[in-house]
Tab-separated table of C-alpha atoms in Angstrom:
chain	number	residue	atom	x	y	z
D	1	MET	CA	52.695	12.952	119.398
D	2	SER	CA	49.191	11.928	119.177
D	3	THR	CA	46.827	14.709	117.565
D	4	ASP	CA	44.139	13.600	120.319
D	5	ARG	CA	44.593	16.391	122.910
D	6	ARG	CA	42.379	17.521	126.111
D	7	SER	CA	41.742	20.702	127.321
D	8	ILE	CA	42.209	21.258	130.671
D	9	PRO	CA	41.679	24.619	133.057
D	10	VAL	CA	44.573	25.547	134.566
D	11	SER	CA	45.312	28.761	136.599
D	12	ILE	CA	49.222	30.459	137.118
D	13	PRO	CA	50.027	33.542	138.175
D	14	GLU	CA	50.291	36.637	136.453
D	15	GLY	CA	54.077	37.069	136.388
D	16	LEU	CA	54.378	33.395	135.059
D	17	VAL	CA	51.926	34.336	132.390
D	18	GLU	CA	53.862	37.090	131.244
D	19	GLU	CA	57.200	35.345	131.115
D	20	LEU	CA	55.263	32.898	128.864
D	21	ASP	CA	53.942	35.549	126.717
D	22	ASP	CA	57.463	37.034	126.723
D	23	LEU	CA	58.831	33.626	125.309
D	24	VAL	CA	56.125	33.383	122.528
D	25	ASP	CA	57.155	37.215	121.598
D	26	GLU	CA	60.499	36.196	121.354
D	27	GLY	CA	59.492	33.133	119.017
D	28	GLN	CA	60.508	30.334	121.712
D	29	PHE	CA	57.080	28.851	121.353
D	30	GLY	CA	54.038	29.648	118.731
D	31	SER	CA	51.601	30.035	122.122
D	32	ARG	CA	51.180	29.551	125.610
D	33	SER	CA	49.459	27.054	125.046
D	34	GLU	CA	52.376	24.906	123.279
D	35	ALA	CA	54.935	26.761	126.079
D	36	LEU	CA	52.759	24.849	128.762
D	37	ARG	CA	52.966	21.434	126.776
D	38	TYR	CA	56.555	21.650	126.900
D	39	GLY	CA	56.564	22.173	129.834
D	40	ALA	CA	54.137	19.203	131.313
D	41	ARG	CA	56.618	16.693	128.843
D	42	LEU	CA	59.273	17.942	131.152
D	43	VAL	CA	58.115	17.359	134.277
D	44	THR	CA	56.539	13.734	133.118
D	45	ARG	CA	59.746	13.161	131.797
D	46	GLU	CA	61.332	14.144	134.932
D	47	ALA	CA	58.926	11.940	137.145
D	48	HIS	CA	59.899	9.211	134.824
D	49	GLN	CA	63.787	9.026	135.206
D	50	LYS	CA	63.435	9.801	139.096
D	51	ARG	CA	60.984	6.442	139.245
D	52	LEU	CA	63.969	4.876	136.883
D	53	HIS	CA	66.779	5.752	139.086
D	54	GLU	CA	64.760	5.060	142.566
D	55	ARG	CA	63.821	1.452	140.708
D	56	ALA	CA	67.691	1.230	139.845
D	57	ALA	CA	69.111	1.952	143.026
D	58	ASP	CA	66.466	-0.214	145.054
D	59	ASP	CA	67.690	-3.139	142.521
D	60	ALA	CA	71.464	-2.505	143.148
D	61	GLU	CA	70.392	-2.580	147.001
D	62	GLN	CA	69.039	-5.842	147.037
D	63	ASP	CA	71.720	-7.567	144.789
D	64	ILE	CA	73.862	-6.480	147.471
D	65	GLU	CA	71.663	-7.807	149.693
D	66	ASP	CA	71.327	-11.093	147.968
D	67	ARG	CA	75.072	-11.186	147.389
D	68	LEU	CA	76.083	-10.312	151.100
D	69	GLU	CA	73.278	-13.274	152.242
D	70	ARG	CA	75.048	-16.144	149.613
D	71	LYS	CA	78.518	-14.957	150.862
D	72	ARG	CA	77.275	-15.361	154.623
D	73	VAL	CA	75.518	-18.920	153.842
D	74	ARG	CA	78.926	-20.571	152.435
């Protein structure tokens, strides 16, 4: 990961802050920031995979349409 970081203000509910603190206290993460970075990576990875799946589905649908059209032309 790049050492370049950008600080952003984030407001989250108190209960979630407490859960983050519990994870830090349990040693799951070194800090709240580390936990939030981890969560941000998960969210962006999930969004990227969703886009890939949608693109694959669109490509498959187009392939089927193309094959059916070629079959009709014969």
